[in-house]
Coordinates of N, CA and C and ligand atoms in Angstrom, one line a residue:
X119 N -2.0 29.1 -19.0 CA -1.3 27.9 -18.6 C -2.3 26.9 -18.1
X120 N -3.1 26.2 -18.8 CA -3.9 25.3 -18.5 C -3.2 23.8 -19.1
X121 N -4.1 22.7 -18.5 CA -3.8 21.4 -18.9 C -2.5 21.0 -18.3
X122 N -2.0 21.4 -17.3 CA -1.0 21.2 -17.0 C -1.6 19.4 -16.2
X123 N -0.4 18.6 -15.9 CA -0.9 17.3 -14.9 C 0.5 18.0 -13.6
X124 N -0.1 17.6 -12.1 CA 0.1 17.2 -11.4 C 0.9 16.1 -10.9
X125 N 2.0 16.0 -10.1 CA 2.3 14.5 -9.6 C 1.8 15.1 -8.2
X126 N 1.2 14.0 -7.4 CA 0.9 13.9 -6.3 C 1.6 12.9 -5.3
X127 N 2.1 13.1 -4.5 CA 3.3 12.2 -3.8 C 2.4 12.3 -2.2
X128 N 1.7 10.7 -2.1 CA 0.8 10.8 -0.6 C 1.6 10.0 0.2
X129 N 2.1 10.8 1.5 CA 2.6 10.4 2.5 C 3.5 9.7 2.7
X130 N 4.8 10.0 2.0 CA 5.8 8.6 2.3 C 6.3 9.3 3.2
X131 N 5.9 8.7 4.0 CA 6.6 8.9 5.7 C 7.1 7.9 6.1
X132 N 8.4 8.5 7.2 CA 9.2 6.8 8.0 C 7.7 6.1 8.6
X133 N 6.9 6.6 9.1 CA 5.7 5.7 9.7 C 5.3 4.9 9.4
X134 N 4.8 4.9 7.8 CA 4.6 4.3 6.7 C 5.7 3.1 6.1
X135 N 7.0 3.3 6.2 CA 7.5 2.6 5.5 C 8.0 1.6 7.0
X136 N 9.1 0.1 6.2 CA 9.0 -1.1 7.2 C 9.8 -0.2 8.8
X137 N 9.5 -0.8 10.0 CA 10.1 -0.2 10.8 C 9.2 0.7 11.2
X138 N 8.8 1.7 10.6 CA 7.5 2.6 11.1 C 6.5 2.0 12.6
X139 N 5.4 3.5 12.7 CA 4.5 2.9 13.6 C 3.4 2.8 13.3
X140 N 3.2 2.4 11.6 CA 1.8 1.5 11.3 C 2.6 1.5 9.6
X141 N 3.4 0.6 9.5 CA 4.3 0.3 8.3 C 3.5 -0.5 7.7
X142 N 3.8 -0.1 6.1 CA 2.9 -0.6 5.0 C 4.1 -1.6 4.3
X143 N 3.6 -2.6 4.3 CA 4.6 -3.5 3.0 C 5.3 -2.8 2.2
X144 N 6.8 -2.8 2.0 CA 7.2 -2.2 1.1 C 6.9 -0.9 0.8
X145 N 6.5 -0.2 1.9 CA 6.5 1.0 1.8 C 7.9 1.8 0.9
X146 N 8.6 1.4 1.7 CA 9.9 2.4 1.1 C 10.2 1.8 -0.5
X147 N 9.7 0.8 -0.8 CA 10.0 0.3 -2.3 C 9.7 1.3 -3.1
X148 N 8.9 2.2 -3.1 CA 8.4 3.6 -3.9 C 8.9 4.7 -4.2
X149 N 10.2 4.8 -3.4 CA 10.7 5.7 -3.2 C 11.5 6.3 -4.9
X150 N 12.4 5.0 -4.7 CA 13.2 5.7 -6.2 C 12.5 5.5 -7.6
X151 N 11.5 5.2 -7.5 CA 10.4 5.6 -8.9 C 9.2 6.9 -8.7
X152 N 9.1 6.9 -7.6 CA 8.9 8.4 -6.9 C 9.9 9.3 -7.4
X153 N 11.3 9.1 -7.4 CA 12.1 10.5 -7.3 C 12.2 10.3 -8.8
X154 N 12.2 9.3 -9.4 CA 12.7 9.4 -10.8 C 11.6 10.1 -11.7
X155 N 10.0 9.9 -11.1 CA 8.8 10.5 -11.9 C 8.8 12.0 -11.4
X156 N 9.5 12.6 -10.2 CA 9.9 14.1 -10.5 C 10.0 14.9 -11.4
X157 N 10.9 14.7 -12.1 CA 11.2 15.5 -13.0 C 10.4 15.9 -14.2
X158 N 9.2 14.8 -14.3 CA 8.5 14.5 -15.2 C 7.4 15.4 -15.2
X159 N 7.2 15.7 -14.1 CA 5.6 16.6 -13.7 C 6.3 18.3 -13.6
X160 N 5.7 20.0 -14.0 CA 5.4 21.2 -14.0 C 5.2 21.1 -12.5
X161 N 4.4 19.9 -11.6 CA 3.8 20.9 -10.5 C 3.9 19.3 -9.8
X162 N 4.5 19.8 -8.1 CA 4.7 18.6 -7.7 C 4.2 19.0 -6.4
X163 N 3.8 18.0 -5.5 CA 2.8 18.5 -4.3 C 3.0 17.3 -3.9
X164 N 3.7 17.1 -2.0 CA 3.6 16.2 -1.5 C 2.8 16.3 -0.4
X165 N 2.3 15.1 0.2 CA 1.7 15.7 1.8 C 1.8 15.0 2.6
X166 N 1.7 15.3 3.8 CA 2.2 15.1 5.0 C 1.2 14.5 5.9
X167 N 1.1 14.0 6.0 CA 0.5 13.4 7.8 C 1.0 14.0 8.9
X168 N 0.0 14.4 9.4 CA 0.6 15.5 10.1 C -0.7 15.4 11.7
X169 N -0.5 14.6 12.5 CA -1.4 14.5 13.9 C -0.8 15.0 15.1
X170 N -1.5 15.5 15.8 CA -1.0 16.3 17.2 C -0.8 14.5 18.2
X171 N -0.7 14.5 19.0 CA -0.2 13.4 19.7 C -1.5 13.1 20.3
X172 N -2.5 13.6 20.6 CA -3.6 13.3 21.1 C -4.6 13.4 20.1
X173 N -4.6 12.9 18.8 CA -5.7 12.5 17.6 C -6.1 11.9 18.1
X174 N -7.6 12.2 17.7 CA -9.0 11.2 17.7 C -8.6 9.8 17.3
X175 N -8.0 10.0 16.1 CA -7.9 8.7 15.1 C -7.1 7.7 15.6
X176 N -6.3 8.0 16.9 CA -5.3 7.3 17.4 C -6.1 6.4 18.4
X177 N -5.9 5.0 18.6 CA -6.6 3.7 19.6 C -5.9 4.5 20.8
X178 N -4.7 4.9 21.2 CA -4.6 5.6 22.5 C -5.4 6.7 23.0
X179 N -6.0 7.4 22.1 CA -7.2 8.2 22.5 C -8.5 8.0 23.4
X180 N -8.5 6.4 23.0 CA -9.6 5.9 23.0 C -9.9 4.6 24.2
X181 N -9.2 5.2 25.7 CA -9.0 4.0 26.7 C -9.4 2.8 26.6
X182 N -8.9 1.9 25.8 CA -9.7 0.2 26.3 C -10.0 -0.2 24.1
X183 N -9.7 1.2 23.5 CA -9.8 0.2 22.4 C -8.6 -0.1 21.7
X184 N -8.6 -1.1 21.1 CA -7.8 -1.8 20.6 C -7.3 -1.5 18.9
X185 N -5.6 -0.8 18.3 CA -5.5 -1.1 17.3 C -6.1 -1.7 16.1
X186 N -6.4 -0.6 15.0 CA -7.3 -1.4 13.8 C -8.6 -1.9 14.5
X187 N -9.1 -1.2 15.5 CA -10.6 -1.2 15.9 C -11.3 -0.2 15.2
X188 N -12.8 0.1 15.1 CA -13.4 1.2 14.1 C -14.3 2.2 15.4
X189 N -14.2 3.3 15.3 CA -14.8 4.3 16.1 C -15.9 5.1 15.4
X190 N -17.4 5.2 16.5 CA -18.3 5.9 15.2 C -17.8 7.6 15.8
X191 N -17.2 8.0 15.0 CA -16.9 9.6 14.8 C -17.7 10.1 14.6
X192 N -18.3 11.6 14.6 CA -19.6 12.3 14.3 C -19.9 12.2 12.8
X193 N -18.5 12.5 12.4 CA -18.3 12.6 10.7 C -18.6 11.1 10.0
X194 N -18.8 9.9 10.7 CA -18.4 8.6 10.2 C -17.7 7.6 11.0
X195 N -17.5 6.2 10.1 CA -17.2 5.2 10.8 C -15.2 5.4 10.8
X196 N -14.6 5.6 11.7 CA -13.5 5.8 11.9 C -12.9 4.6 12.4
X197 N -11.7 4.2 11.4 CA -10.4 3.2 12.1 C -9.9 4.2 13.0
X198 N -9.2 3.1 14.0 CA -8.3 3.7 15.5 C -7.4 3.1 14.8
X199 N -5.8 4.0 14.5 CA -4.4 3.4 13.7 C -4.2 3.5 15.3
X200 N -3.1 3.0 15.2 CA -2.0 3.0 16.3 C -1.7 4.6 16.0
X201 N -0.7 4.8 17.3 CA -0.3 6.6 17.3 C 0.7 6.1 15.8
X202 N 0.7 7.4 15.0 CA 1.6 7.6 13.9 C 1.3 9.4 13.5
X203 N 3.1 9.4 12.7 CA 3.5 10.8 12.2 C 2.6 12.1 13.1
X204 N 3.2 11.8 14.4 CA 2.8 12.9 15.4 C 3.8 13.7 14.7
X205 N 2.7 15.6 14.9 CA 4.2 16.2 14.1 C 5.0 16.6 15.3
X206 N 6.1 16.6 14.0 CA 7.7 16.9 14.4 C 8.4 15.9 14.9
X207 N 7.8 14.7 15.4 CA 8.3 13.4 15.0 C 9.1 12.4 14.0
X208 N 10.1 11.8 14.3 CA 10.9 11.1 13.0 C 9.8 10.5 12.1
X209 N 8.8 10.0 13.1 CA 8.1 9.3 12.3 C 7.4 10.0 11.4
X210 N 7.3 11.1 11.2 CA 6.5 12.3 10.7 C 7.1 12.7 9.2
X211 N 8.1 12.6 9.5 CA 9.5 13.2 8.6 C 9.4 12.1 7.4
X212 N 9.6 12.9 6.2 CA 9.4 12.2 5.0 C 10.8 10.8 4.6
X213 N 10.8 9.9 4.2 CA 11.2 9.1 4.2 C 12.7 9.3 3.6
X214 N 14.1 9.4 4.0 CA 15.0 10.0 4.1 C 15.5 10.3 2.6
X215 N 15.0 9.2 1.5 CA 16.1 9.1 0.0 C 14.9 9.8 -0.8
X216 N 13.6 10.3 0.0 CA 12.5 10.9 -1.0 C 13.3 12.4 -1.3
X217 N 13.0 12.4 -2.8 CA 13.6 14.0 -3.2 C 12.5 14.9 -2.5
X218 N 12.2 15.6 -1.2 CA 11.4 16.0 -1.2 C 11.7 18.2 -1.4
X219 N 12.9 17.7 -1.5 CA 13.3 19.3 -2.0 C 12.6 19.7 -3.5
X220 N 12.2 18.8 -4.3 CA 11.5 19.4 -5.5 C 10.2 19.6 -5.5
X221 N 9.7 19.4 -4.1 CA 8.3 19.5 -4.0 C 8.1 21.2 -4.2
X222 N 6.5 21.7 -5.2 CA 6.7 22.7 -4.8 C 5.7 23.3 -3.9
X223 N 4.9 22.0 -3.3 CA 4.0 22.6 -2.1 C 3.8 21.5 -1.3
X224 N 4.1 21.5 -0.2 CA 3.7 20.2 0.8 C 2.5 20.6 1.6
X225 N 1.7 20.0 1.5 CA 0.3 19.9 2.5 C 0.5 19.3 3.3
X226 N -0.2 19.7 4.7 CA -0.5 18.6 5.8 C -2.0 18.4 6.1
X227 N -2.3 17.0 6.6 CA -4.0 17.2 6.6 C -3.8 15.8 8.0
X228 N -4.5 16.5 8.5 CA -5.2 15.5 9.8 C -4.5 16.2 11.1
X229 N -4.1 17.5 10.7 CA -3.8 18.1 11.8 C -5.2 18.6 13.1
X230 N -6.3 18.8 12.9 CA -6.7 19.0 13.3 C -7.7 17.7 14.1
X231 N -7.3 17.8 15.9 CA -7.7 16.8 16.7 C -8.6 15.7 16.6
X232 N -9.8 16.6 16.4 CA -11.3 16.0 16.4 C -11.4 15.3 14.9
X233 N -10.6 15.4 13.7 CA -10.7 14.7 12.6 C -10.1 13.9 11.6
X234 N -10.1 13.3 11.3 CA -9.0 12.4 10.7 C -8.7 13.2 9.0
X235 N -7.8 12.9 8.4 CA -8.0 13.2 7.0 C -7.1 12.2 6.1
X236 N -7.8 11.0 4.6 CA -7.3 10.8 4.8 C -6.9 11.7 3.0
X237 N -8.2 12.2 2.4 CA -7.9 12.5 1.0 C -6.8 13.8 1.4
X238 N -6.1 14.1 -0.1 CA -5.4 15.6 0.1 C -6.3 17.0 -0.1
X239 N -7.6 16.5 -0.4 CA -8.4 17.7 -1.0 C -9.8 17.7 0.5
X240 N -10.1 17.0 1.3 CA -11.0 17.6 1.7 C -10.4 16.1 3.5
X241 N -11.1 16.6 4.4 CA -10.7 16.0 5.4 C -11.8 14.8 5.9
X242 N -12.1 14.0 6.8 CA -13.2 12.8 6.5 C -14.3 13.4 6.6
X243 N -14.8 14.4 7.1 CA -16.3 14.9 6.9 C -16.2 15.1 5.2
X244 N -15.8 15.1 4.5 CA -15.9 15.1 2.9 C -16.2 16.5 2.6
X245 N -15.9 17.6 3.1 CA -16.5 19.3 3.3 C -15.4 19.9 3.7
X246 N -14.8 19.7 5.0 CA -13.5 20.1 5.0 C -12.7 20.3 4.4
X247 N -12.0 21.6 2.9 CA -11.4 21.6 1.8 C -9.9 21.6 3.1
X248 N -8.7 21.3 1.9 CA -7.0 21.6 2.5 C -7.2 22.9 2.1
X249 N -7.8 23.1 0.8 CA -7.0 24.4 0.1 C -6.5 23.8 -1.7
X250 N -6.0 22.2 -1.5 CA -5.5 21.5 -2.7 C -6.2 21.7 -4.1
X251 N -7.4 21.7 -3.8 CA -7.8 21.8 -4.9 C -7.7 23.5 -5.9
X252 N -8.1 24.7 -5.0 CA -8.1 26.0 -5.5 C -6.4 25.8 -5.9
X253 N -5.9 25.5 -4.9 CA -4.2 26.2 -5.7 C -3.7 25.0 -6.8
X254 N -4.0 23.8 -7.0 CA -3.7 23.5 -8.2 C -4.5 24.0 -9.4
X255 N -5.9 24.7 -9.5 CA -6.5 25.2 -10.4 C -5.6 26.4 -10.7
X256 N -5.2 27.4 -9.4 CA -4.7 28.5 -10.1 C -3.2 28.5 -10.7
X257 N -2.6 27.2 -10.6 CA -1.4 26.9 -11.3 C -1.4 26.2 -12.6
X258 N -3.1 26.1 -13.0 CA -3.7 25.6 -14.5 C -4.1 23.9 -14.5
X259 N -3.8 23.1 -13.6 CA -3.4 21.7 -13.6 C -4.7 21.6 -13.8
X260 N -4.9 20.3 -14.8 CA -6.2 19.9 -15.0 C -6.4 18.3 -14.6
X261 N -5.1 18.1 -14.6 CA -5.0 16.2 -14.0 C -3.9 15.9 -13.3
X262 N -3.9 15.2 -12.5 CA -3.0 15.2 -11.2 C -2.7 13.3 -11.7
X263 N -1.7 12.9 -11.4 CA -1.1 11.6 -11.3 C -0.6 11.2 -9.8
X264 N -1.3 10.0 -8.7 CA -1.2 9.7 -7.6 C -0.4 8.7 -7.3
X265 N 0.5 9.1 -6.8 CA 1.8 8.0 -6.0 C 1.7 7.6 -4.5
X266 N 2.3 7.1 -4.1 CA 2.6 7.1 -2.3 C 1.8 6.0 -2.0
X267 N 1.7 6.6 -0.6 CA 1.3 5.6 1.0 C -0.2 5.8 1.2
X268 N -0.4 5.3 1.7 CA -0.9 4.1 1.5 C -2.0 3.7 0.6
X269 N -2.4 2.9 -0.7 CA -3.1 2.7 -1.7 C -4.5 2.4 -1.4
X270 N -4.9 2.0 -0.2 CA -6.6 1.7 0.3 C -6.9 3.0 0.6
X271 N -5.9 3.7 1.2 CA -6.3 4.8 2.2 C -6.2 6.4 1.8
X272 N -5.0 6.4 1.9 CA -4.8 8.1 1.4 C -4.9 8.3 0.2
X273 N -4.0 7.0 -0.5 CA -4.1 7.6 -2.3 C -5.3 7.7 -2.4
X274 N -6.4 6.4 -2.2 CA -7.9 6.1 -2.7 C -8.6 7.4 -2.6
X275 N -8.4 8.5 -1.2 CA -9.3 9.1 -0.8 C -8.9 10.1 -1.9
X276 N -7.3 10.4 -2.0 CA -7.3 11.7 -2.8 C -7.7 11.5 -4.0
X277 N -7.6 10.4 -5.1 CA -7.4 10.3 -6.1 C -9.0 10.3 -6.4
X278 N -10.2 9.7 -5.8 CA -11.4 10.3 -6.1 C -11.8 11.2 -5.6
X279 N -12.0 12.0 -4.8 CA -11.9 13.1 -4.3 C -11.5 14.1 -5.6
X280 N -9.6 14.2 -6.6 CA -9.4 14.6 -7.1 C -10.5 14.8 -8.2
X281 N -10.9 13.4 -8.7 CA -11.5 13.2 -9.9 C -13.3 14.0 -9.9
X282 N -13.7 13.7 -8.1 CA -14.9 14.0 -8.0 C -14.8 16.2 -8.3
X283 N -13.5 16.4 -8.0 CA -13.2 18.3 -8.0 C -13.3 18.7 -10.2
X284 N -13.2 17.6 -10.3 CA -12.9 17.9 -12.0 C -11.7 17.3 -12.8
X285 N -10.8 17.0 -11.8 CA -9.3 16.9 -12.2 C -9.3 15.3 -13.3
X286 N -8.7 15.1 -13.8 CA -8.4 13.8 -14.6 C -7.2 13.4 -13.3
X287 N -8.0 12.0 -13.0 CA -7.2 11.3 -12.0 C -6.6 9.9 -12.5
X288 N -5.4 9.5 -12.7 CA -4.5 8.4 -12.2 C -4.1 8.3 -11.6
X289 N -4.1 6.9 -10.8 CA -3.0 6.0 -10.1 C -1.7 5.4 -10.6
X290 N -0.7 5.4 -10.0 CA 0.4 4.7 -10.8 C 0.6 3.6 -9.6
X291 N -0.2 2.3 -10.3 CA -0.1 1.5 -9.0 C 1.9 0.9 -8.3
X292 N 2.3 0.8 -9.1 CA 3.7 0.2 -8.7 C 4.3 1.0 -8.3
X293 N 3.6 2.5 -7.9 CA 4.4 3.5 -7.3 C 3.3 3.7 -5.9
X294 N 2.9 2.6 -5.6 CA 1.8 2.8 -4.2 C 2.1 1.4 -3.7
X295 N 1.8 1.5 -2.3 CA 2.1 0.1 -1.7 C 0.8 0.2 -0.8
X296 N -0.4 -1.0 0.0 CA -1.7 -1.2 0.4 C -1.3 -1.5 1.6
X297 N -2.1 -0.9 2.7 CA -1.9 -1.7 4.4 C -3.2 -2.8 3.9
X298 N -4.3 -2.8 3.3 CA -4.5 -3.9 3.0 C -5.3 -4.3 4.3
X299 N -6.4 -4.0 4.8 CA -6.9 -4.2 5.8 C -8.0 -4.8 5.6
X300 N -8.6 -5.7 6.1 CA -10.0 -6.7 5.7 C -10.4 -6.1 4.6
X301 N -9.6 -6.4 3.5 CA -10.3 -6.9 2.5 C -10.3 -5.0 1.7
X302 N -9.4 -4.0 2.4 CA -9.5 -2.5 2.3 C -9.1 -2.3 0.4
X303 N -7.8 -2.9 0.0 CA -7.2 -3.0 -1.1 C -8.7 -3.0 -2.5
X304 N -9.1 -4.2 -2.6 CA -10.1 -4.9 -3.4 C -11.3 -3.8 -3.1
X305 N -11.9 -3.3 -2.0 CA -13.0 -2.1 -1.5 C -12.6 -1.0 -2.6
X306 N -11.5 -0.6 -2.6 CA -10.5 0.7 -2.8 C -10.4 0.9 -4.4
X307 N -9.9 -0.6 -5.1 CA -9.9 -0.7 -6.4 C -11.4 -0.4 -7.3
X308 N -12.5 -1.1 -6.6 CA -13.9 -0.6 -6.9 C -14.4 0.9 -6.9
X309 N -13.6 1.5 -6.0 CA -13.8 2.6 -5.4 C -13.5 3.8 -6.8
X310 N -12.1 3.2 -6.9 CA -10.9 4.2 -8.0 C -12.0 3.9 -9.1
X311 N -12.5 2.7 -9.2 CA -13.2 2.4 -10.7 C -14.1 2.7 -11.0
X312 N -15.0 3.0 -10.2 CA -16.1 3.8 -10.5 C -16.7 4.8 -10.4
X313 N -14.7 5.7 -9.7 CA -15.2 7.0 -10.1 C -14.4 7.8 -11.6
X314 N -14.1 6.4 -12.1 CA -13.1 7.0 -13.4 C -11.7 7.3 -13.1
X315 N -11.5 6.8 -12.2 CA -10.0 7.0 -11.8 C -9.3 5.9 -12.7
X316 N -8.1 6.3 -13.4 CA -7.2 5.6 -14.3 C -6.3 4.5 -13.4
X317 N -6.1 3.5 -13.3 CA -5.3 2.7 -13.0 C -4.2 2.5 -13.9
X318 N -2.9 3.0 -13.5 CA -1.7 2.7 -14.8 C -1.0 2.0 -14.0
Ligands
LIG993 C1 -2.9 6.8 6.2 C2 -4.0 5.7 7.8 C3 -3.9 6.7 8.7 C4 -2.4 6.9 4.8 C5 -2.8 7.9 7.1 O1 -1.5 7.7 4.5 O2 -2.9 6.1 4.0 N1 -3.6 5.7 6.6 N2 -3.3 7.8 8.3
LIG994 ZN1 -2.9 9.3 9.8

């Protein structure tokens, strides 16, 4: 059972979408072309944002800095998001009309304090594996198709990341929505393009 594709569904969380606590434009607009490209994929994998309440990555960690400020982390230059998808939080919880019952593996990544994560295959030191990559090999998948939250950030990291593991990577842009942060979107598109990542 090789050659199988992947759908990868990154983070549609209430956090993410309008209303949330670092909400992406039209976040929730993804939702029902999300559930409609279910059916379409052998192997479906969503994941989760998933932070303890006292993440590094969070500006309240960080007395005196300010939202969408950058932190030098040991691992790198780190944004401070506002607090978001602490788990077991609404905010955390996947976005209510997502089919997330046909997932058949949900990951969480950025659970751990001291690091942020935003790819689904490795956490921001770029070393830190989830695990994503070994168990989509031993389920044959050779190319993964990337949906979700947010398109500068999580999709960007997994989708090269994916591509850099072997996998045949696309984006299905009209199924991703951008926070779009100085200029992050346009960074991101360069990013997907020069690592061979498909834009559909
Ligand atoms: C994300 C910022 C912080 C994302 C997650 O899902 O793109 N962005 N945590
Ligand atoms: Zn996060």
């Amino acid at each position: 059972m090789t050659g199988q594709t992947a759908l990868l569904v990154i983070d549609v969380q209430n956090d993410f979408c309008p209303g949330g606590a670092l909400a992406v434009a039209g976040g929730d607009q993804v939702v029902a072309q999300i559930n409609a490209m279910m059916g379409e994929y052998p192997v479906r994998v969503l994941t989760q944002d998933w932070h303890p309440a006292d993440h590094l990555s969070f500006a309240t960690s960080h007395p005196g800095a300010e939202p969408f400020s950058l932190w030098d982390a040991p691992y790198g230059r780190q944004v401070l998001w506002p607090r978001h998808c602490v788990q077991g939080s609404k905010g955390a919880a996947f976005h209510a009309g997502l089919r997330a019952d046909a997932a058949d593996l949900i990951i969480r990544k950025g659970f751990r304090r001291e690091i942020d994560s935003y790819s689904a295959f490795f956490e921001n030191d770029h070393t830190t594996p989830t695990g994503l990559a070994g168990y989509l090999r031993e389920r044959g998948v050779d190319s993964v198709m990337v949906v979700g939250l947010a398109t500068d950030y999580c999709v960007r990291y997994s989708a090269v990341d994916a591509a850099k593991q072997g996998f045949k990577a696309t984006v299905k842009m009209d199924a991703c929505r951008a926070i779009d942060l100085d200029g992050s979107l346009a960074e991101a598109l360069g990013d997907l393009k020069s690592h061979e990542v498909t834009l559909a």
